[in-house]
mmCIF file of C-alpha atoms in Angstrom:
data_model
loop_
_atom_site.group_PDB
_atom_site.id
_atom_site.type_symbol
_atom_site.label_atom_id
_atom_site.label_comp_id
_atom_site.label_asym_id
_atom_site.label_seq_id
_atom_site.Cartn_x
_atom_site.Cartn_y
_atom_site.Cartn_z
ATOM 1 C CA MET D 28 -26.994 -5.807 81.303
ATOM 2 C CA ASN D 29 -28.853 -8.656 79.663
ATOM 3 C CA SER D 30 -27.534 -10.743 76.799
ATOM 4 C CA SER D 31 -29.373 -8.783 74.118
ATOM 5 C CA GLU D 32 -27.904 -5.519 75.415
ATOM 6 C CA GLU D 33 -24.424 -7.061 75.488
ATOM 7 C CA SER D 34 -24.865 -8.162 71.881
ATOM 8 C CA ALA D 35 -25.949 -4.675 70.860
ATOM 9 C CA VAL D 36 -22.909 -3.080 72.528
ATOM 10 C CA SER D 37 -20.642 -5.677 70.960
ATOM 11 C CA GLY D 38 -22.143 -4.975 67.537
ATOM 12 C CA MET D 39 -21.668 -1.231 67.987
ATOM 13 C CA SER D 40 -18.038 -1.742 68.949
ATOM 14 C CA ALA D 41 -17.472 -3.957 65.942
ATOM 15 C CA GLY D 42 -19.146 -1.366 63.720
ATOM 16 C CA ARG D 43 -16.908 1.420 65.037
ATOM 17 C CA SER D 44 -13.881 -0.810 64.539
ATOM 18 C CA ALA D 45 -14.913 -1.534 60.948
ATOM 19 C CA MET D 46 -15.437 2.166 60.295
ATOM 20 C CA ARG D 47 -12.086 3.375 61.621
ATOM 21 C CA MET D 48 -8.521 2.184 61.821
ATOM 22 C CA GLY D 49 -6.501 3.290 64.818
ATOM 23 C CA PRO D 50 -3.058 4.861 64.392
ATOM 24 C CA ALA D 51 -1.242 1.594 65.095
ATOM 25 C CA GLU D 52 -3.398 -0.231 62.548
ATOM 26 C CA LEU D 53 -2.825 2.499 59.968
ATOM 27 C CA VAL D 54 0.944 2.435 60.444
ATOM 28 C CA GLN D 55 1.015 -1.360 60.216
ATOM 29 C CA ALA D 56 -1.212 -1.399 57.136
ATOM 30 C CA ALA D 57 0.971 1.205 55.435
ATOM 31 C CA ALA D 58 4.095 -0.794 56.211
ATOM 32 C CA MET D 59 2.589 -4.028 54.911
ATOM 33 C CA ALA D 60 1.340 -2.297 51.762
ATOM 34 C CA ARG D 61 4.786 -0.807 51.173
ATOM 35 C CA ARG D 62 6.395 -4.249 51.480
ATOM 36 C CA PHE D 63 3.837 -5.855 49.154
ATOM 37 C CA TYR D 64 3.296 -3.242 46.432
ATOM 38 C CA LEU D 65 6.630 -1.426 46.332
ATOM 39 C CA GLU D 66 9.194 -3.936 47.581
ATOM 40 C CA GLY D 67 7.598 -6.994 45.965
ATOM 41 C CA LYS D 68 7.568 -9.146 49.105
ATOM 42 C CA SER D 69 5.133 -12.042 49.355
ATOM 43 C CA LYS D 70 2.331 -12.226 51.905
ATOM 44 C CA ILE D 71 4.149 -15.087 53.646
ATOM 45 C CA GLN D 72 7.329 -12.997 53.992
ATOM 46 C CA ILE D 73 5.324 -10.064 55.374
ATOM 47 C CA ALA D 74 3.509 -12.363 57.817
ATOM 48 C CA GLU D 75 6.820 -13.681 59.133
ATOM 49 C CA GLU D 76 8.214 -10.165 59.551
ATOM 50 C CA PHE D 77 5.188 -8.886 61.504
ATOM 51 C CA GLY D 78 4.460 -12.105 63.386
ATOM 52 C CA VAL D 79 0.941 -12.564 62.029
ATOM 53 C CA SER D 80 -0.769 -15.052 59.732
ATOM 54 C CA ARG D 81 -0.694 -14.583 55.949
ATOM 55 C CA PHE D 82 -4.504 -14.457 56.106
ATOM 56 C CA LYS D 83 -4.312 -11.369 58.320
ATOM 57 C CA VAL D 84 -1.841 -9.809 55.880
ATOM 58 C CA ALA D 85 -4.344 -10.433 53.057
ATOM 59 C CA ARG D 86 -7.156 -8.820 55.112
ATOM 60 C CA VAL D 87 -4.996 -5.803 55.962
ATOM 61 C CA LEU D 88 -4.016 -5.283 52.308
ATOM 62 C CA GLU D 89 -7.655 -5.579 51.255
ATOM 63 C CA THR D 90 -8.706 -3.068 53.911
ATOM 64 C CA ALA D 91 -5.917 -0.695 52.828
ATOM 65 C CA LEU D 92 -7.415 -0.670 49.338
ATOM 66 C CA GLU D 93 -10.970 -0.212 50.620
ATOM 67 C CA ARG D 94 -9.961 2.726 52.860
ATOM 68 C CA ASP D 95 -7.992 4.467 50.094
ATOM 69 C CA LEU D 96 -4.783 4.000 52.049
ATOM 70 C CA VAL D 97 -3.436 2.403 48.872
ATOM 71 C CA ARG D 98 -4.433 3.551 45.409
ATOM 72 C CA ILE D 99 -3.596 1.509 42.354
ATOM 73 C CA GLU D 100 -3.460 3.353 39.041
ATOM 74 C CA ILE D 101 -2.977 1.726 35.648
ATOM 75 C CA ARG D 102 -1.469 4.350 33.400
ATOM 76 C CA VAL D 103 -0.547 4.056 29.734
ATOM 77 C CA PRO D 104 0.439 6.856 27.353
ATOM 78 C CA ALA D 105 -2.539 9.009 26.412
ATOM 79 C CA GLU D 106 -2.477 7.927 22.759
ATOM 80 C CA LEU D 107 -2.957 4.234 23.649
ATOM 81 C CA ASP D 108 -6.436 2.890 24.374
ATOM 82 C CA ALA D 109 -5.809 -0.006 26.738
ATOM 83 C CA GLU D 110 -9.469 -1.002 27.110
ATOM 84 C CA ARG D 111 -10.123 -1.236 23.376
ATOM 85 C CA SER D 112 -6.785 -2.994 22.862
ATOM 86 C CA ASP D 113 -7.646 -5.756 25.303
ATOM 87 C CA ALA D 114 -11.198 -6.133 23.987
ATOM 88 C CA LEU D 115 -9.971 -6.388 20.396
ATOM 89 C CA ARG D 116 -7.286 -8.912 21.316
ATOM 90 C CA ALA D 117 -9.883 -11.091 23.050
ATOM 91 C CA ARG D 118 -12.479 -10.839 20.249
ATOM 92 C CA TYR D 119 -10.117 -11.974 17.522
ATOM 93 C CA GLY D 120 -7.890 -14.201 19.626
ATOM 94 C CA LEU D 121 -4.816 -12.155 18.739
ATOM 95 C CA ARG D 122 -1.472 -12.392 20.453
ATOM 96 C CA HIS D 123 -1.143 -8.609 20.598
ATOM 97 C CA ALA D 124 -3.571 -5.807 19.756
ATOM 98 C CA VAL D 125 -2.548 -2.174 20.174
ATOM 99 C CA VAL D 126 -5.204 0.487 19.585
ATOM 100 C CA VAL D 127 -4.048 4.072 19.092
ATOM 101 C CA GLU D 128 -6.258 7.131 19.455
ATOM 102 C CA SER D 129 -7.435 8.295 16.022
ATOM 103 C CA PRO D 130 -6.329 11.838 15.144
ATOM 104 C CA ALA D 131 -9.399 14.062 15.509
ATOM 105 C CA GLU D 132 -8.582 16.017 12.367
ATOM 106 C CA ALA D 133 -8.093 12.911 10.198
ATOM 107 C CA GLU D 134 -10.735 10.359 11.184
ATOM 108 C CA GLU D 135 -11.346 9.316 7.580
ATOM 109 C CA THR D 136 -7.652 9.003 6.727
ATOM 110 C CA PRO D 137 -6.508 5.388 6.415
ATOM 111 C CA ASP D 138 -3.378 4.355 8.325
ATOM 112 C CA PRO D 139 -2.575 7.527 10.294
ATOM 113 C CA GLU D 140 1.188 8.022 10.620
ATOM 114 C CA ASN D 141 1.116 7.549 14.392
ATOM 115 C CA LEU D 142 0.317 3.861 13.788
ATOM 116 C CA GLY D 143 3.786 3.458 12.312
ATOM 117 C CA GLU D 144 5.386 5.014 15.372
ATOM 118 C CA VAL D 145 3.587 2.648 17.738
ATOM 119 C CA ALA D 146 4.310 -0.335 15.469
ATOM 120 C CA ALA D 147 8.005 0.584 15.547
ATOM 121 C CA ASP D 148 7.963 0.358 19.345
ATOM 122 C CA LEU D 149 6.094 -2.960 19.165
ATOM 123 C CA LEU D 150 8.692 -4.434 16.806
ATOM 124 C CA GLY D 151 11.350 -3.333 19.266
ATOM 125 C CA GLU D 152 9.628 -5.622 21.786
ATOM 126 C CA LEU D 153 8.933 -8.567 19.479
ATOM 127 C CA VAL D 154 12.160 -8.918 17.498
ATOM 128 C CA ASN D 155 14.971 -10.858 19.150
ATOM 129 C CA GLU D 156 18.618 -11.130 18.244
ATOM 130 C CA GLY D 157 19.097 -13.498 15.314
ATOM 131 C CA ASP D 158 15.523 -13.164 14.038
ATOM 132 C CA VAL D 159 14.654 -12.646 10.384
ATOM 133 C CA LEU D 160 12.345 -9.636 10.006
ATOM 134 C CA GLY D 161 10.207 -9.477 6.881
ATOM 135 C CA LEU D 162 8.701 -6.199 5.641
ATOM 136 C CA ALA D 163 5.935 -6.101 3.028
ATOM 137 C CA TRP D 164 5.081 -3.056 0.921
ATOM 138 C CA GLY D 165 2.687 -0.576 2.463
ATOM 139 C CA ARG D 166 2.514 3.063 3.509
ATOM 140 C CA SER D 167 2.113 2.022 7.139
ATOM 141 C CA THR D 168 5.201 -0.216 7.077
ATOM 142 C CA ILE D 169 7.193 2.601 5.480
ATOM 143 C CA HIS D 170 6.082 4.948 8.292
ATOM 144 C CA MET D 171 6.991 2.238 10.796
ATOM 145 C CA ALA D 172 10.508 1.800 9.376
ATOM 146 C CA ALA D 173 11.091 5.548 9.422
ATOM 147 C CA ALA D 174 10.172 5.627 13.133
ATOM 148 C CA LEU D 175 12.435 2.743 14.162
ATOM 149 C CA ASP D 176 15.075 3.672 16.705
ATOM 150 C CA ARG D 177 15.892 0.293 18.242
ATOM 151 C CA LEU D 178 16.112 -3.275 17.005
ATOM 152 C CA PRO D 179 18.356 -6.116 18.118
ATOM 153 C CA PRO D 180 20.757 -7.522 15.496
ATOM 154 C CA CYS D 181 18.614 -9.272 12.879
ATOM 155 C CA THR D 182 18.362 -9.945 9.165
ATOM 156 C CA VAL D 183 15.806 -7.834 7.288
ATOM 157 C CA VAL D 184 14.173 -9.074 4.090
ATOM 158 C CA GLN D 185 11.668 -7.458 1.747
ATOM 159 C CA LEU D 186 8.535 -9.606 1.308
ATOM 160 C CA THR D 187 7.034 -7.949 -1.765
ATOM 161 C CA GLY D 188 8.083 -6.032 -4.798
ATOM 162 C CA VAL D 189 7.558 -2.277 -4.882
ATOM 163 C CA TYR D 190 4.542 -0.277 -5.985
ATOM 164 C CA ASP D 191 6.639 1.559 -8.541
ATOM 165 C CA ALA D 192 10.230 0.527 -9.230
ATOM 166 C CA GLY D 193 10.997 4.168 -9.924
ATOM 167 C CA THR D 194 10.150 5.144 -6.337
ATOM 168 C CA ALA D 195 11.988 2.271 -4.658
ATOM 169 C CA GLU D 196 14.303 4.621 -2.781
ATOM 170 C CA ARG D 197 11.305 6.190 -1.060
ATOM 171 C CA GLY D 198 9.391 2.966 -0.503
ATOM 172 C CA SER D 199 9.847 -0.572 0.733
ATOM 173 C CA VAL D 200 13.481 -0.850 -0.381
ATOM 174 C CA GLU D 201 14.356 2.105 1.806
ATOM 175 C CA ALA D 202 12.258 0.647 4.649
ATOM 176 C CA VAL D 203 14.309 -2.559 4.545
ATOM 177 C CA ARG D 204 17.555 -0.601 4.477
ATOM 178 C CA ARG D 205 16.434 1.578 7.375
ATOM 179 C CA ALA D 206 15.462 -1.405 9.555
ATOM 180 C CA ALA D 207 18.760 -3.155 8.774
ATOM 181 C CA GLN D 208 20.689 0.010 9.599
ATOM 182 C CA VAL D 209 18.984 0.312 12.985
ATOM 183 C CA SER D 210 19.544 -3.381 13.789
ATOM 184 C CA GLY D 211 23.047 -3.611 12.358
ATOM 185 C CA GLY D 212 21.988 -6.704 10.394
ATOM 186 C CA ASP D 213 21.965 -7.679 6.732
ATOM 187 C CA ALA D 214 19.402 -6.248 4.306
ATOM 188 C CA HIS D 215 17.839 -8.194 1.435
ATOM 189 C CA PRO D 216 15.785 -5.752 -0.678
ATOM 190 C CA ILE D 217 13.861 -6.616 -3.839
ATOM 191 C CA TYR D 218 14.439 -4.324 -6.807
ATOM 192 C CA ALA D 219 11.372 -5.277 -8.809
ATOM 193 C CA PRO D 220 7.758 -4.154 -9.249
ATOM 194 C CA MET D 221 5.129 -5.916 -7.181
ATOM 195 C CA LEU D 222 2.789 -6.558 -10.121
ATOM 196 C CA LEU D 223 3.947 -7.859 -13.509
ATOM 197 C CA PRO D 224 2.025 -8.082 -16.802
ATOM 198 C CA ASP D 225 1.890 -11.885 -16.777
ATOM 199 C CA GLU D 226 2.959 -15.013 -14.872
ATOM 200 C CA ALA D 227 5.917 -15.740 -17.162
ATOM 201 C CA THR D 228 7.524 -12.348 -16.528
ATOM 202 C CA ALA D 229 7.002 -12.712 -12.776
ATOM 203 C CA GLU D 230 8.534 -16.194 -12.772
ATOM 204 C CA ALA D 231 11.562 -14.989 -14.739
ATOM 205 C CA LEU D 232 12.155 -12.175 -12.247
ATOM 206 C CA ARG D 233 11.924 -14.567 -9.295
ATOM 207 C CA HIS D 234 14.991 -16.373 -10.649
ATOM 208 C CA GLN D 235 17.141 -13.261 -10.925
ATOM 209 C CA THR D 236 20.065 -13.475 -8.495
ATOM 210 C CA GLY D 237 19.182 -10.668 -6.060
ATOM 211 C CA ILE D 238 15.469 -11.469 -5.981
ATOM 212 C CA ALA D 239 16.092 -15.201 -5.623
ATOM 213 C CA ARG D 240 18.403 -14.506 -2.670
ATOM 214 C CA ALA D 241 15.649 -12.564 -0.910
ATOM 215 C CA PHE D 242 13.125 -15.320 -1.654
ATOM 216 C CA GLU D 243 15.423 -17.845 0.047
ATOM 217 C CA TYR D 244 14.776 -16.037 3.342
ATOM 218 C CA PHE D 245 10.984 -16.198 3.137
ATOM 219 C CA ASP D 246 10.871 -19.590 4.870
ATOM 220 C CA LYS D 247 13.202 -18.271 7.607
ATOM 221 C CA VAL D 248 11.165 -15.186 8.571
ATOM 222 C CA THR D 249 10.299 -15.146 12.280
ATOM 223 C CA VAL D 250 8.556 -11.741 12.485
ATOM 224 C CA ALA D 251 6.701 -10.175 9.548
ATOM 225 C CA CYS D 252 5.179 -6.735 9.205
ATOM 226 C CA VAL D 253 2.355 -6.265 6.667
ATOM 227 C CA SER D 254 -0.227 -3.705 5.570
ATOM 228 C CA ILE D 255 -3.899 -4.184 4.706
ATOM 229 C CA GLY D 256 -5.774 -2.505 1.871
ATOM 230 C CA SER D 257 -9.476 -2.084 1.118
ATOM 231 C CA TRP D 258 -10.677 -2.801 -2.403
ATOM 232 C CA GLU D 259 -11.148 0.806 -3.414
ATOM 233 C CA PRO D 260 -9.087 3.570 -5.035
ATOM 234 C CA GLY D 261 -6.297 5.039 -2.952
ATOM 235 C CA ILE D 262 -6.586 2.443 -0.183
ATOM 236 C CA SER D 263 -5.225 -0.593 -2.009
ATOM 237 C CA THR D 264 -1.959 -0.462 -3.910
ATOM 238 C CA VAL D 265 -2.902 -3.498 -5.969
ATOM 239 C CA HIS D 266 -6.312 -2.050 -6.817
ATOM 240 C CA ASP D 267 -4.622 1.091 -8.144
ATOM 241 C CA MET D 268 -2.185 -0.900 -10.295
ATOM 242 C CA LEU D 269 -4.861 -2.871 -12.161
ATOM 243 C CA SER D 270 -6.920 -1.913 -15.201
ATOM 244 C CA ASP D 271 -10.619 -1.086 -14.862
ATOM 245 C CA GLU D 272 -11.492 -4.445 -16.418
ATOM 246 C CA GLU D 273 -9.297 -6.338 -13.966
ATOM 247 C CA ARG D 274 -10.715 -4.451 -10.984
ATOM 248 C CA ALA D 275 -14.240 -5.295 -12.079
ATOM 249 C CA HIS D 276 -13.294 -8.971 -12.499
ATOM 250 C CA TYR D 277 -11.854 -9.310 -8.990
ATOM 251 C CA ALA D 278 -14.700 -7.288 -7.486
ATOM 252 C CA SER D 279 -17.111 -9.825 -9.014
ATOM 253 C CA LEU D 280 -15.300 -12.529 -7.013
ATOM 254 C CA GLY D 281 -16.252 -10.750 -3.785
ATOM 255 C CA VAL D 282 -12.859 -9.306 -2.883
ATOM 256 C CA ALA D 283 -13.043 -7.267 0.329
ATOM 257 C CA ALA D 284 -9.378 -6.867 1.241
ATOM 258 C CA GLU D 285 -5.844 -7.071 -0.054
ATOM 259 C CA MET D 286 -2.665 -7.906 1.803
ATOM 260 C CA SER D 287 0.730 -8.324 0.139
ATOM 261 C CA ALA D 288 -0.992 -8.728 -3.267
ATOM 262 C CA HIS D 289 -3.265 -11.513 -1.982
ATOM 263 C CA LEU D 290 -7.027 -10.973 -2.146
ATOM 264 C CA PHE D 291 -9.611 -12.015 0.461
ATOM 265 C CA ASP D 292 -13.391 -12.056 0.658
ATOM 266 C CA ALA D 293 -15.313 -10.867 3.715
ATOM 267 C CA GLU D 294 -14.942 -14.262 5.429
ATOM 268 C CA GLY D 295 -11.156 -14.297 5.052
ATOM 269 C CA ARG D 296 -11.087 -16.775 2.157
ATOM 270 C CA ARG D 297 -8.630 -16.150 -0.654
ATOM 271 C CA VAL D 298 -10.066 -15.172 -4.017
ATOM 272 C CA GLY D 299 -8.414 -14.328 -7.339
ATOM 273 C CA ARG D 300 -5.438 -16.570 -6.720
ATOM 274 C CA ASP D 301 -4.250 -16.019 -10.282
ATOM 275 C CA LEU D 302 -3.259 -12.461 -9.349
ATOM 276 C CA GLY D 303 -0.659 -13.756 -6.915
ATOM 277 C CA GLU D 304 1.063 -15.631 -9.732
ATOM 278 C CA ARG D 305 1.728 -12.304 -11.443
ATOM 279 C CA CYS D 306 3.179 -10.722 -8.321
ATOM 280 C CA ILE D 307 6.554 -10.638 -6.613
ATOM 281 C CA THR D 308 5.416 -11.460 -3.099
ATOM 282 C CA VAL D 309 5.631 -13.914 -0.218
ATOM 283 C CA LYS D 310 3.130 -16.768 -0.465
ATOM 284 C CA THR D 311 0.266 -17.057 1.997
ATOM 285 C CA ASP D 312 1.358 -20.508 3.170
ATOM 286 C CA GLN D 313 4.774 -19.026 3.991
ATOM 287 C CA LEU D 314 3.162 -16.206 5.965
ATOM 288 C CA ARG D 315 1.033 -18.738 7.810
ATOM 289 C CA ARG D 316 4.209 -20.417 9.078
ATOM 290 C CA VAL D 317 5.737 -17.162 10.365
ATOM 291 C CA PRO D 318 5.466 -17.199 14.183
ATOM 292 C CA GLU D 319 4.561 -13.487 14.448
ATOM 293 C CA VAL D 320 2.774 -11.535 11.702
ATOM 294 C CA VAL D 321 2.005 -7.937 12.656
ATOM 295 C CA ALA D 322 -0.531 -6.025 10.560
ATOM 296 C CA ILE D 323 -0.581 -2.220 10.650
ATOM 297 C CA ALA D 324 -3.851 -0.747 9.422
ATOM 298 C CA GLY D 325 -6.367 1.805 10.640
ATOM 299 C CA GLY D 326 -9.114 4.214 9.716
ATOM 300 C CA GLN D 327 -12.856 3.594 9.630
ATOM 301 C CA ARG D 328 -12.810 2.978 5.877
ATOM 302 C CA LYS D 329 -10.418 0.065 6.368
ATOM 303 C CA GLY D 330 -12.522 -1.629 9.056
ATOM 304 C CA PRO D 331 -14.128 -4.292 6.802
ATOM 305 C CA ALA D 332 -10.788 -5.081 5.141
ATOM 306 C CA ILE D 333 -9.018 -5.512 8.482
ATOM 307 C CA ASP D 334 -11.821 -7.811 9.669
ATOM 308 C CA ALA D 335 -11.507 -9.925 6.510
ATOM 309 C CA VAL D 336 -7.739 -10.362 6.823
ATOM 310 C CA LEU D 337 -7.936 -11.160 10.542
ATOM 311 C CA ARG D 338 -10.441 -13.911 9.710
ATOM 312 C CA SER D 339 -7.908 -15.442 7.283
ATOM 313 C CA GLY D 340 -5.699 -16.633 10.143
ATOM 314 C CA LEU D 341 -2.590 -15.082 8.599
ATOM 315 C CA VAL D 342 -2.161 -12.295 11.166
ATOM 316 C CA THR D 343 -1.243 -12.815 14.825
ATOM 317 C CA SER D 344 -1.020 -9.188 16.007
ATOM 318 C CA LEU D 345 -2.556 -5.869 15.014
ATOM 319 C CA VAL D 346 -1.736 -2.189 15.387
ATOM 320 C CA THR D 347 -4.804 -0.081 14.590
ATOM 321 C CA ASP D 348 -6.709 3.003 15.701
ATOM 322 C CA THR D 349 -9.925 3.671 17.602
ATOM 323 C CA SER D 350 -11.954 4.326 14.426
ATOM 324 C CA ALA D 351 -11.174 0.895 13.015
ATOM 325 C CA ALA D 352 -11.376 -0.793 16.429
ATOM 326 C CA ASP D 353 -14.927 0.457 16.994
ATOM 327 C CA TYR D 354 -15.974 -1.097 13.699
ATOM 328 C CA LEU D 355 -14.156 -4.370 14.408
ATOM 329 C CA MET D 356 -15.797 -4.821 17.814
ATOM 330 C CA THR D 357 -19.226 -5.017 16.170
ATOM 331 C CA ALA D 358 -18.323 -6.648 12.840
ATOM 332 C CA GLY D 359 -20.668 -9.590 12.259
ATOM 333 C CA THR D 360 -20.399 -12.834 14.154
ATOM 334 C CA ALA D 361 -17.468 -13.382 16.470
ATOM 335 C CA PRO D 362 -14.529 -14.684 14.417
ATOM 336 C CA ARG D 363 -12.416 -17.708 15.194
ATOM 337 C CA SER D 364 -9.129 -17.134 16.992
ATOM 338 C CA ALA D 365 -6.521 -15.544 14.756
ATOM 339 C CA LEU D 366 -3.973 -17.846 16.409
ATOM 340 C CA ASN D 367 -5.733 -20.769 14.751
ATOM 341 C CA ARG D 368 -3.443 -20.560 11.718
ATOM 342 C CA THR D 369 -5.307 -23.097 9.582
ATOM 343 C CA ASP D 370 -6.340 -21.982 6.104
ATOM 344 C CA PRO D 371 -10.092 -21.077 5.987
ATOM 345 C CA ASP D 372 -10.099 -22.411 2.395
ATOM 346 C CA GLY D 373 -9.032 -25.837 3.627
ATOM 347 C CA PRO D 374 -6.033 -27.850 2.497
#
């Protein structure tokens, strides 16, 4: 047999070897894979146990994957869209982004209730013992509070007044009480409307004992939960509280979104700052200093508003749905990182 024939036979043998693993190889590969994937042992530890090099262990593990001896599945609950979540987090530079499947029967409904349930689980992860949790008014935060079933001991403070003082028991006051009950911590609700007729009335209310006590905690908040509203009827609490003349005035300033009674244009810049002076609410510079600000907002109609608020740099994490996420992934030029907490309006 000449050298070329020997090479051909050698190549055929190597090909057969690459195509099949013998029983001893299969058993060894299975054992190594079990040590690595199930028992958490390192490649060096496995190499020492089997008397081989760590490079051989790496090759065996790679081959086990290629031959389907080992299958790796990444499984999340069906209602969570992991791919969209990661893409959205990367696009906006968020700390956390959780995208929930939009209910098929309610695609046009803003803030589906299942967002609150997922946000409740997220808060259970983010809040630590001794934290100060701030809750702003919003339907989504109310749904979130109702779904809470675990929180470490923490103080809970209301960050805004209520939409209607007469419905406080069913709104943000009750949300604060519910969160405090679950955590076993102190509650600091605000018994006052969010929007007042003028700045003087708002300032007087801020100095009332109970409200002033809640305001003292605003600079201590470590995790905040907020809602986002579009500037249209039924999707923004503030929009619905204003007169037609006032709505037209703020619309002329280019308002695209509202969060905690603060207005933003499409680029995330604050507009209509005078409105905030009439409101019982946390200030934007206080929110900017909160380490973790979670926004809960969804629905296709809210897409532009969510984009605007994310561009403001006030929000670090987002719970939304697939309808809004699909809009956000194609919304204009790529935004700056949301974790860049500088004010887009400048100092």
